[in-house]
């Protein structure tokens, strides 16, 4: 019976340390308080979603995105990954850090709204022949996650702002 359960391995501490929780937004205080265990699971699912995007870029096909994305956003993410196939360039991406602020938590505990105030990313673009180009950026994302069959999935994701950073970071 235990074989029917898929338990994700724990994230290494160095990856969990990439997330800093900021004080909850005043709008979040109107609902219920986000329990520490739920806060941890939301952060883990969010980090795993970023990792799955990189794995998809490496595989050069949408790979495992349905585990971390849902609804129309899943279709959009698959289209974005598939669009990179036309380019001969290889893309690698990693998130360096995230500063999360809770903006909403549903009374039934099934939906959270977050603002990632500082999603720091590093991307490596490698042409078919030549040296890789490395770019870093810091972006602000608004995110809605839904608890679906025991897993937190991102249902909405909107980038608000993007700032290029020096490649030496």
CSV table of C-alpha atoms in Angstrom, one decimal:
chain,number,residue,atom,x,y,z
A,1,UNK,CA,0.0,0.0,0.0
A,2,UNK,CA,2.8,2.4,0.7
A,3,UNK,CA,3.9,2.2,-2.9
A,4,UNK,CA,0.9,4.4,-4.0
A,5,UNK,CA,2.3,7.4,-2.1
A,6,UNK,CA,4.9,9.5,-3.8
A,7,UNK,CA,6.8,11.4,-1.1
A,8,UNK,CA,9.2,14.1,-2.3
A,9,UNK,CA,12.6,14.0,-0.7
A,10,UNK,CA,13.4,16.8,1.7
A,11,UNK,CA,15.1,19.8,0.2
A,12,UNK,CA,18.7,20.3,1.2
A,13,UNK,CA,19.2,23.0,3.8
A,14,UNK,CA,21.2,25.2,1.4
A,15,UNK,CA,18.2,25.3,-0.9
A,16,UNK,CA,15.6,26.0,1.8
A,17,UNK,CA,17.8,28.8,2.9
A,18,UNK,CA,17.2,30.5,-0.4
A,19,UNK,CA,13.8,31.6,0.9
A,20,UNK,CA,13.3,34.4,3.3
A,21,UNK,CA,9.8,35.1,4.6
A,22,UNK,CA,9.1,38.8,5.0
A,23,UNK,CA,6.4,40.1,7.3
A,24,UNK,CA,2.9,39.2,6.1
A,25,UNK,CA,1.1,41.9,4.1
A,26,UNK,CA,-1.7,43.8,6.1
A,27,UNK,CA,-4.2,42.3,3.7
A,28,UNK,CA,-3.2,38.8,4.8
A,29,UNK,CA,-4.2,39.6,8.4
A,30,UNK,CA,-7.9,39.6,7.5
A,31,UNK,CA,-7.9,35.8,6.9
A,32,UNK,CA,-6.4,33.1,9.1
A,33,UNK,CA,-2.7,32.9,10.1
A,34,UNK,CA,-0.5,30.8,7.9
A,35,UNK,CA,0.7,27.8,10.0
A,36,UNK,CA,4.5,27.3,10.1
A,37,UNK,CA,4.2,23.8,8.5
A,38,UNK,CA,2.1,25.1,5.7
A,39,UNK,CA,4.5,28.1,5.2
A,40,UNK,CA,7.3,25.6,4.9
A,41,UNK,CA,5.5,23.4,2.4
A,42,UNK,CA,4.5,26.4,0.3
A,43,UNK,CA,8.1,27.5,0.2
A,44,UNK,CA,9.3,24.1,-0.8
A,45,UNK,CA,6.8,23.7,-3.6
A,46,UNK,CA,7.7,27.2,-4.8
A,47,UNK,CA,11.4,26.3,-4.9
A,48,UNK,CA,10.7,23.0,-6.6
A,49,UNK,CA,8.7,24.7,-9.3
A,50,UNK,CA,11.7,26.9,-10.1
A,51,UNK,CA,13.9,23.8,-10.2
A,52,UNK,CA,11.5,22.0,-12.5
A,53,UNK,CA,11.7,24.9,-14.9
A,54,UNK,CA,15.4,24.5,-15.1
A,55,UNK,CA,15.1,20.7,-15.6
A,56,UNK,CA,12.7,21.3,-18.4
A,57,UNK,CA,15.2,23.7,-20.1
A,58,UNK,CA,17.9,21.1,-19.7
A,59,UNK,CA,15.7,18.4,-21.1
A,60,UNK,CA,14.6,20.7,-23.9
A,61,UNK,CA,11.0,19.8,-23.4
A,62,UNK,CA,8.3,20.4,-20.7
A,63,UNK,CA,9.3,17.9,-18.0
A,64,UNK,CA,7.3,17.3,-14.8
A,65,UNK,CA,5.7,20.8,-14.8
A,66,UNK,CA,2.2,19.4,-13.9
A,67,UNK,CA,3.5,18.5,-10.5
A,68,UNK,CA,4.1,22.2,-9.6
A,69,UNK,CA,1.9,24.2,-12.0
A,70,UNK,CA,-1.9,23.9,-12.7
A,71,UNK,CA,-4.7,25.3,-14.8
A,72,UNK,CA,-4.0,27.7,-17.6
A,73,UNK,CA,-0.5,28.5,-16.2
A,74,UNK,CA,0.6,24.9,-16.8
A,75,UNK,CA,-0.3,25.3,-20.5
A,76,UNK,CA,1.6,28.6,-20.6
A,77,UNK,CA,4.7,27.2,-18.9
A,78,UNK,CA,4.7,24.2,-21.4
A,79,UNK,CA,4.5,26.7,-24.3
A,80,UNK,CA,7.4,28.8,-22.9
A,81,UNK,CA,9.6,25.7,-22.6
A,82,UNK,CA,8.6,24.4,-26.0
A,83,UNK,CA,9.3,27.8,-27.6
A,84,UNK,CA,13.0,27.4,-26.6
A,85,UNK,CA,13.3,24.3,-28.8
A,86,UNK,CA,13.4,26.3,-31.9
A,87,UNK,CA,16.6,28.0,-30.7
A,88,UNK,CA,19.9,26.1,-31.0
A,89,UNK,CA,21.1,27.9,-27.8
A,90,UNK,CA,21.0,25.9,-24.6
A,91,UNK,CA,19.5,27.6,-21.5
A,92,UNK,CA,20.2,26.8,-17.9
A,93,UNK,CA,18.5,28.8,-15.1
A,94,UNK,CA,18.8,28.7,-11.3
A,95,UNK,CA,17.1,30.8,-8.6
A,96,UNK,CA,19.5,32.2,-6.1
A,97,UNK,CA,17.1,33.7,-3.5
A,98,UNK,CA,13.5,34.6,-2.9
A,99,UNK,CA,11.9,37.1,-0.5
A,100,UNK,CA,8.3,35.9,0.0
A,101,UNK,CA,5.5,38.0,1.5
A,102,UNK,CA,2.1,36.4,2.3
A,103,UNK,CA,-0.6,38.5,0.7
A,104,UNK,CA,-3.6,36.1,1.1
A,105,UNK,CA,-4.5,32.9,2.9
A,106,UNK,CA,-7.9,31.4,2.3
A,107,UNK,CA,-10.0,30.6,5.4
A,108,UNK,CA,-10.3,27.0,4.3
A,109,UNK,CA,-6.5,26.7,3.9
A,110,UNK,CA,-6.6,25.8,0.2
A,111,UNK,CA,-5.2,28.9,-1.4
A,112,UNK,CA,-2.3,31.3,-0.7
A,113,UNK,CA,-1.3,34.5,-2.4
A,114,UNK,CA,2.4,35.5,-2.3
A,115,UNK,CA,4.5,38.3,-3.6
A,116,UNK,CA,8.1,37.3,-4.3
A,117,UNK,CA,9.7,40.7,-3.8
A,118,UNK,CA,13.2,39.7,-4.8
A,119,UNK,CA,13.5,36.6,-7.0
A,120,UNK,CA,17.1,36.5,-7.9
A,121,UNK,CA,17.9,34.4,-11.0
A,122,UNK,CA,21.0,33.5,-12.9
A,123,UNK,CA,20.7,32.3,-16.5
A,124,UNK,CA,23.3,30.8,-18.7
A,125,UNK,CA,22.8,31.0,-22.5
A,126,UNK,CA,25.1,28.8,-24.5
A,127,UNK,CA,25.3,29.1,-28.3
A,128,UNK,CA,26.0,26.0,-30.4
A,129,UNK,CA,29.6,27.2,-30.8
A,130,UNK,CA,31.1,29.7,-28.4
A,131,UNK,CA,31.3,30.8,-24.9
A,132,UNK,CA,28.2,30.9,-22.6
A,133,UNK,CA,26.6,34.2,-21.8
A,134,UNK,CA,25.6,34.6,-18.1
A,135,UNK,CA,22.9,37.0,-17.0
A,136,UNK,CA,21.5,37.7,-13.6
A,137,UNK,CA,18.3,39.5,-12.7
A,138,UNK,CA,16.0,40.3,-9.8
A,139,UNK,CA,12.3,40.2,-10.4
A,140,UNK,CA,9.1,40.7,-8.5
A,141,UNK,CA,6.4,38.0,-8.9
A,142,UNK,CA,2.8,37.8,-7.8
A,143,UNK,CA,1.9,34.2,-7.2
A,144,UNK,CA,-1.3,32.2,-6.4
A,145,UNK,CA,-0.9,28.7,-5.2
A,146,UNK,CA,-3.7,26.1,-4.6
A,147,UNK,CA,-3.6,23.0,-2.5
A,148,UNK,CA,-4.5,20.3,-5.0
A,149,UNK,CA,-4.6,16.6,-4.0
A,150,UNK,CA,-2.2,17.3,-1.1
A,151,UNK,CA,0.3,19.2,-3.3
A,152,UNK,CA,0.8,23.0,-3.6
A,153,UNK,CA,0.6,24.0,-7.3
A,154,UNK,CA,1.1,27.4,-8.8
A,155,UNK,CA,-2.1,28.5,-10.6
A,156,UNK,CA,-1.2,32.1,-11.4
A,157,UNK,CA,2.2,33.7,-11.8
A,158,UNK,CA,2.8,37.3,-13.0
A,159,UNK,CA,6.1,39.1,-13.2
A,160,UNK,CA,5.8,42.7,-12.2
A,161,UNK,CA,9.3,44.1,-12.5
A,162,UNK,CA,12.7,43.0,-13.7
A,163,UNK,CA,16.1,44.4,-13.0
A,164,UNK,CA,19.2,43.3,-14.7
A,165,UNK,CA,22.1,42.7,-12.3
A,166,UNK,CA,25.8,42.6,-13.1
A,167,UNK,CA,26.9,39.1,-14.2
A,168,UNK,CA,29.5,38.9,-11.5
A,169,UNK,CA,27.0,38.1,-8.7
